[in-house]
Coordinates of N, CA and C in Angstrom, one line a residue:
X1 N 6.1 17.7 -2.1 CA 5.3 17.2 -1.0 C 4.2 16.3 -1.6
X2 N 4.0 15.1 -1.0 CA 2.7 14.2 -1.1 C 1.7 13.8 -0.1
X3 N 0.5 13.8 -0.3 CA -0.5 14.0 0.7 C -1.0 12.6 0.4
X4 N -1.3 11.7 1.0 CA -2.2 10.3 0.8 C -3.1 10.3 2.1
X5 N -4.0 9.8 1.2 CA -5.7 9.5 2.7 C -5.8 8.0 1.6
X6 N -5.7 7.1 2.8 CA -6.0 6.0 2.4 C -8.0 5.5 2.9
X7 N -8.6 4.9 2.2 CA -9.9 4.4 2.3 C -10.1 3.0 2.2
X8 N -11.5 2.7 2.1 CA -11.6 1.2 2.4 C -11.5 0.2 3.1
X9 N -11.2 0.8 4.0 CA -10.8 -0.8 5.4 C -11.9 -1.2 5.8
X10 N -11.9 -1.8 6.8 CA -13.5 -2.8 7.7 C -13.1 -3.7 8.3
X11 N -14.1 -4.6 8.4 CA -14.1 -5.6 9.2 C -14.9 -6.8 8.0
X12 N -14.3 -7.9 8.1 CA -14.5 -8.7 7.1 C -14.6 -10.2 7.4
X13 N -15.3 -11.5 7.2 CA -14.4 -12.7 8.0 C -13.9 -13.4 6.7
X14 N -13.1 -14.0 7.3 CA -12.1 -14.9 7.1 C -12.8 -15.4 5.5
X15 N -11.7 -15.4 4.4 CA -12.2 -15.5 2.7 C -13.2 -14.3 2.3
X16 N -13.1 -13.7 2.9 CA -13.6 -12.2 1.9 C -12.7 -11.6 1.1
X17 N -13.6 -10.4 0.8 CA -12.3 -9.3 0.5 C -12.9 -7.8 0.5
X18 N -11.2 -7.3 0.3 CA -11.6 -5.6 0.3 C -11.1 -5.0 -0.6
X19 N -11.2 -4.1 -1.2 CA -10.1 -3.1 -1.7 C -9.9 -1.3 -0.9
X20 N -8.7 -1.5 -0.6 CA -8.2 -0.2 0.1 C -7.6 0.2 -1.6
X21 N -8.3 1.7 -1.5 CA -7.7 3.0 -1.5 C -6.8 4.3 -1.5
X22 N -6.2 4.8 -2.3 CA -5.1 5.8 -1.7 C -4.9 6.6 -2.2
X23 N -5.6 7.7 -2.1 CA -5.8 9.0 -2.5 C -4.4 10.0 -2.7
X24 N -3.6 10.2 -3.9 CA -2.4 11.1 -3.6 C -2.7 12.7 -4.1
X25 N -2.6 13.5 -3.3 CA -1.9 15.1 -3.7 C -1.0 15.7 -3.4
X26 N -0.1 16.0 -5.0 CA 0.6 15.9 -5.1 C 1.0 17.5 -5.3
X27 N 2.1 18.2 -4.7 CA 2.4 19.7 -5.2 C 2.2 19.9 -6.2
X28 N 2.2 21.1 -7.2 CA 2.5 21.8 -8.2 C 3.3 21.6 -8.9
X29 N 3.1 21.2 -10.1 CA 4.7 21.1 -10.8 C 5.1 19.5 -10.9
X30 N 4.8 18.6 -9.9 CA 5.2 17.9 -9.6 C 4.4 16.5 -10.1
X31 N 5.0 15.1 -10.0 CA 3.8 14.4 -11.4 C 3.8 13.1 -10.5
X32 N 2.2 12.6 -9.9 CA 2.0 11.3 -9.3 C 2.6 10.2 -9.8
X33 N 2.5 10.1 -11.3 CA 3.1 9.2 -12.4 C 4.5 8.9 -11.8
X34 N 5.4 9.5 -11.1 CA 7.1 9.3 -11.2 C 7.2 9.0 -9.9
X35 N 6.2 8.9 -8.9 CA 6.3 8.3 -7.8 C 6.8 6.8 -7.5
X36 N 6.9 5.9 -6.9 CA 7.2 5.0 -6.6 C 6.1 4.6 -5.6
X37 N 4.6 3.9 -5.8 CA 3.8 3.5 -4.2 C 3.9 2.4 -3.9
X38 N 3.7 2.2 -2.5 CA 3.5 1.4 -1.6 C 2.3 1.1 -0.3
X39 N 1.9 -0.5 -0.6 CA 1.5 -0.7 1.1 C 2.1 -1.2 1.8
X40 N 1.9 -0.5 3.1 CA 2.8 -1.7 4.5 C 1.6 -1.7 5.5
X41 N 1.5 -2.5 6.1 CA 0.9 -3.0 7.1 C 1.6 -3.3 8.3
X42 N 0.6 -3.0 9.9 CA 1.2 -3.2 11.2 C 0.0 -3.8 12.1
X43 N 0.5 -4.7 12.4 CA -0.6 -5.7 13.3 C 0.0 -5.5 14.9
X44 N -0.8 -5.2 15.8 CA -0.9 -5.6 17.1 C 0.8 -5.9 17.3
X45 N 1.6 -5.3 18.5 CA 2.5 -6.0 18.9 C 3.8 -6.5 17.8
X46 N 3.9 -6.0 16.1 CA 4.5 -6.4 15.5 C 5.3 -5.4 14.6
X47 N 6.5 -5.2 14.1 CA 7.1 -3.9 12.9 C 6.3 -3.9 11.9
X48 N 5.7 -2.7 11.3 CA 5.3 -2.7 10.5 C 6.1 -3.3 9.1
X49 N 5.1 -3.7 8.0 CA 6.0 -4.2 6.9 C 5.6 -4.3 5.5
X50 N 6.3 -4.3 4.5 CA 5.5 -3.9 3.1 C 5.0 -4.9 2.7
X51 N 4.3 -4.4 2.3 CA 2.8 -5.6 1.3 C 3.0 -6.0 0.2
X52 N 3.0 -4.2 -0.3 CA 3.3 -4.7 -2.2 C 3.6 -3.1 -2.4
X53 N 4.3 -3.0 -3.6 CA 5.1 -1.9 -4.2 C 4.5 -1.6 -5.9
X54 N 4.0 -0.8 -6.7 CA 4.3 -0.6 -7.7 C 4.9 0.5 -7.8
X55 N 5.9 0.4 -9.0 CA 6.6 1.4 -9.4 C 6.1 2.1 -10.4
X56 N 7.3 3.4 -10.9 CA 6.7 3.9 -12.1 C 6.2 3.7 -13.4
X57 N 6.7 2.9 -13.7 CA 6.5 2.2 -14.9 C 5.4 1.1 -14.8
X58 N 4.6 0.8 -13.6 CA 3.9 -0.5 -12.9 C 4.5 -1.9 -12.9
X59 N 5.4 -2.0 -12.7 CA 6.3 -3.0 -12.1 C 5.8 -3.4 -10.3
X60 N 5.1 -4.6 -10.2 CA 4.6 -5.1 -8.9 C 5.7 -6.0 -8.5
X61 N 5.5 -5.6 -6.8 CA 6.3 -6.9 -6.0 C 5.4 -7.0 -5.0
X62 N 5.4 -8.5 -3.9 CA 4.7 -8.4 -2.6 C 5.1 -9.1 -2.0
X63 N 5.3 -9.2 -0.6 CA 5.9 -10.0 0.3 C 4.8 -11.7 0.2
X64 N 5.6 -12.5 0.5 CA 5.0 -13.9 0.1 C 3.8 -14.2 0.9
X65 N 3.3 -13.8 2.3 CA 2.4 -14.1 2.6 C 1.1 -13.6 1.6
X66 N 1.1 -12.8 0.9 CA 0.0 -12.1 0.2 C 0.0 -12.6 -1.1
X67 N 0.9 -13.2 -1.7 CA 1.2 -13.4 -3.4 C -0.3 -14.6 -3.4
X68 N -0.5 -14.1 -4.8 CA -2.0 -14.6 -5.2 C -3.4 -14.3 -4.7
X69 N -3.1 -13.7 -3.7 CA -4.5 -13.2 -2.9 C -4.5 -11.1 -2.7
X70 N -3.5 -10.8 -2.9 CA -3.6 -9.3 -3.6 C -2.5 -8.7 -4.5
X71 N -3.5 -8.1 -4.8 CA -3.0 -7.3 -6.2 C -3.1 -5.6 -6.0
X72 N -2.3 -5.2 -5.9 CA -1.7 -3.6 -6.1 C -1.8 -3.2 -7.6
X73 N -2.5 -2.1 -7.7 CA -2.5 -1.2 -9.1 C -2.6 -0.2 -9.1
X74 N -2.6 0.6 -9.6 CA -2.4 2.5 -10.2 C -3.0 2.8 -10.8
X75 N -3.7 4.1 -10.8 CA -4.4 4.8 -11.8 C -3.9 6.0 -11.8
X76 N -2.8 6.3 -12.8 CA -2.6 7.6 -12.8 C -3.2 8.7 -13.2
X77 N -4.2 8.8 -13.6 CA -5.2 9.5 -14.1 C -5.8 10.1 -13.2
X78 N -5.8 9.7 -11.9 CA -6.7 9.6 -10.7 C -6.0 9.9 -9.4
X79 N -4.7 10.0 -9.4 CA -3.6 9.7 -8.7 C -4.2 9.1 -7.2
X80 N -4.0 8.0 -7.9 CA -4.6 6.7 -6.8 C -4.1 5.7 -7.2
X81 N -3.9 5.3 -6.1 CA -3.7 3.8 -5.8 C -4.5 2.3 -5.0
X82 N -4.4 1.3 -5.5 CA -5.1 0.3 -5.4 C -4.4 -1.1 -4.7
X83 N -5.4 -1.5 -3.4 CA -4.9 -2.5 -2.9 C -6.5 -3.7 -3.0
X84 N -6.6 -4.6 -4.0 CA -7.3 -5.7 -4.1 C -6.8 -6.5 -3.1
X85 N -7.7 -7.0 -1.8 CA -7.4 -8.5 -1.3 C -8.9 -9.4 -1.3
X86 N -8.2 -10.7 -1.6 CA -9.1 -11.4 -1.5 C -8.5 -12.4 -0.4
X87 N -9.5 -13.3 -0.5 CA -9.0 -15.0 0.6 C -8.3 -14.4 1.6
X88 N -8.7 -13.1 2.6 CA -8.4 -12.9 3.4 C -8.2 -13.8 4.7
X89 N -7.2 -13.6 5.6 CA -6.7 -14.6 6.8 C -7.2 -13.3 8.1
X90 N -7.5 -13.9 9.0 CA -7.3 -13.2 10.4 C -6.1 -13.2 10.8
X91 N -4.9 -13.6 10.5 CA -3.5 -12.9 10.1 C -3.4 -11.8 9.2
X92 N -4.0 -11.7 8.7 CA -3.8 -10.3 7.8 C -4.6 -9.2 8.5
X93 N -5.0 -9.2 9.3 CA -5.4 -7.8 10.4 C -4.3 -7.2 10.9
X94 N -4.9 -5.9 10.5 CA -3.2 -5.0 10.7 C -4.1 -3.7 10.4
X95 N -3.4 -2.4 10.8 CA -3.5 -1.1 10.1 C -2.7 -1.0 8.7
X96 N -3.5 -0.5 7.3 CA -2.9 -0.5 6.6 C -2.3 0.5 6.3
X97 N -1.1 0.7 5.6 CA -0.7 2.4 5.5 C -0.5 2.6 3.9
X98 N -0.5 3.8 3.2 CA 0.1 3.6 2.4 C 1.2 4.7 1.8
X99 N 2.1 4.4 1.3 CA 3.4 5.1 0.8 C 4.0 5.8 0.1
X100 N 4.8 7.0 -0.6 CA 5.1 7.2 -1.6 C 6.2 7.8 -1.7
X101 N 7.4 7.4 -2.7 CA 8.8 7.7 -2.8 C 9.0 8.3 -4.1
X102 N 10.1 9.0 -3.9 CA 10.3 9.9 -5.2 C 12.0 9.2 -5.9
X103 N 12.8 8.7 -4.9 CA 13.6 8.5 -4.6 C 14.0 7.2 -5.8
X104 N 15.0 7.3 -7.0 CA 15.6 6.3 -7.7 C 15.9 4.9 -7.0
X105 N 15.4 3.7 -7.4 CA 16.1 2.4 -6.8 C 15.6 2.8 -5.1
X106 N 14.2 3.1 -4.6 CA 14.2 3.5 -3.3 C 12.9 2.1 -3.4
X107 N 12.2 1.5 -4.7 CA 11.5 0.5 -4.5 C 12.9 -0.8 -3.7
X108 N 14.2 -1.0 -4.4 CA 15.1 -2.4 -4.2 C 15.6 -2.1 -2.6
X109 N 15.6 -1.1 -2.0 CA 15.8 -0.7 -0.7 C 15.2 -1.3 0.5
X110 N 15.8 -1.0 1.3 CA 14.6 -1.1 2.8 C 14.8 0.3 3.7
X111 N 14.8 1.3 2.9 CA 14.4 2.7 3.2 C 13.2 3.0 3.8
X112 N 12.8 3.7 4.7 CA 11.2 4.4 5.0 C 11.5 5.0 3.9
X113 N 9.8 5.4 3.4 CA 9.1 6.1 1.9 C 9.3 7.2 2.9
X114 N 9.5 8.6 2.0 CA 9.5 9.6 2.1 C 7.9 10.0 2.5
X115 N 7.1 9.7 2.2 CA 5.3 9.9 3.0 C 4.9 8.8 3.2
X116 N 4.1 9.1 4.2 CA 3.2 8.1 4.8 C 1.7 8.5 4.7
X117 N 0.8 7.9 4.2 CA -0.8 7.8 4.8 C -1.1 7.7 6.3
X118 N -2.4 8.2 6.7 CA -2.4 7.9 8.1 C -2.9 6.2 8.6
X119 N -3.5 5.9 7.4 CA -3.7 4.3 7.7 C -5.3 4.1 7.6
X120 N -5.6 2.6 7.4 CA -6.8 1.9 7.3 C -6.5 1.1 8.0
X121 N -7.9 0.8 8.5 CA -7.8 -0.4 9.4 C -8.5 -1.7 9.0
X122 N -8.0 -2.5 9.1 CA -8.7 -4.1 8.3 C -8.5 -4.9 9.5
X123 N -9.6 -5.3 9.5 CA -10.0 -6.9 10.9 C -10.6 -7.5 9.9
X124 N -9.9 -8.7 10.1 CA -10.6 -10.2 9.9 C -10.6 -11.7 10.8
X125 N -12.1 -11.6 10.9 CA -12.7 -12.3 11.6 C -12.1 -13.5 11.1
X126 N -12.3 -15.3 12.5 CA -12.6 -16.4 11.8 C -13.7 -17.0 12.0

């Protein structure tokens, strides 16, 4: 079992930035390191969708609207996770969530993650 509280969100205008947060606890026995995380985001009226993924080994991907303007990282030491945005759009308002899989080859998928965060919320103004 994995527990995530994600932090960080606000309200921001248009070219700022934030960094969200994602606090994981993890059972007993069990190692945040071999996880697989993720962000997805869900805006008003739309399917939620992934952001960006690092894997275990820190292997990053992100869907193209975000490439160059956030960066996803890990601290396993801390079992947390890191969402950098900058040059924020008022298109990028959304609740953010964040994710975690235990599951081999479940980053090359379009599986739901096995846990979910309850979410952050990001508004940007223009």
């Amino acid at each position: 079992q994995v527990e995530l509280v994600e932090s960080g969100g606000g309200s921001v205008q248009a070219g700022g930035s934030l960094r969200l947060s994602c606090a994981a606890s993890v059972a007993s026995g069990d190692r945040y390191s071999a996880y697989c995380m993720a962000w997805f985001r869900q805006a008003p009226g739309k399917e939620r969708e992934r952001v960006a993924t690092i894997d275990s080994v820190g292997m990053t991907s992100y869907t193209d609207p975000v490439k160059g303007r956030f960066t996803v990282a890990r601290d396993n030491a801390k079992n947390t996770m890191y969402l950098q945005m900058n040059s924020l759009k008022p298109e990028d308002t959304a609740m953010y969530y964040c994710a975690a899989d235990g599951r081999p080859g479940w980053v090359r998928s379009t599986i739901a993650p096995q846990y979910w965060g309850q979410g952050t919320q990001v508004t940007v103004s223009s």
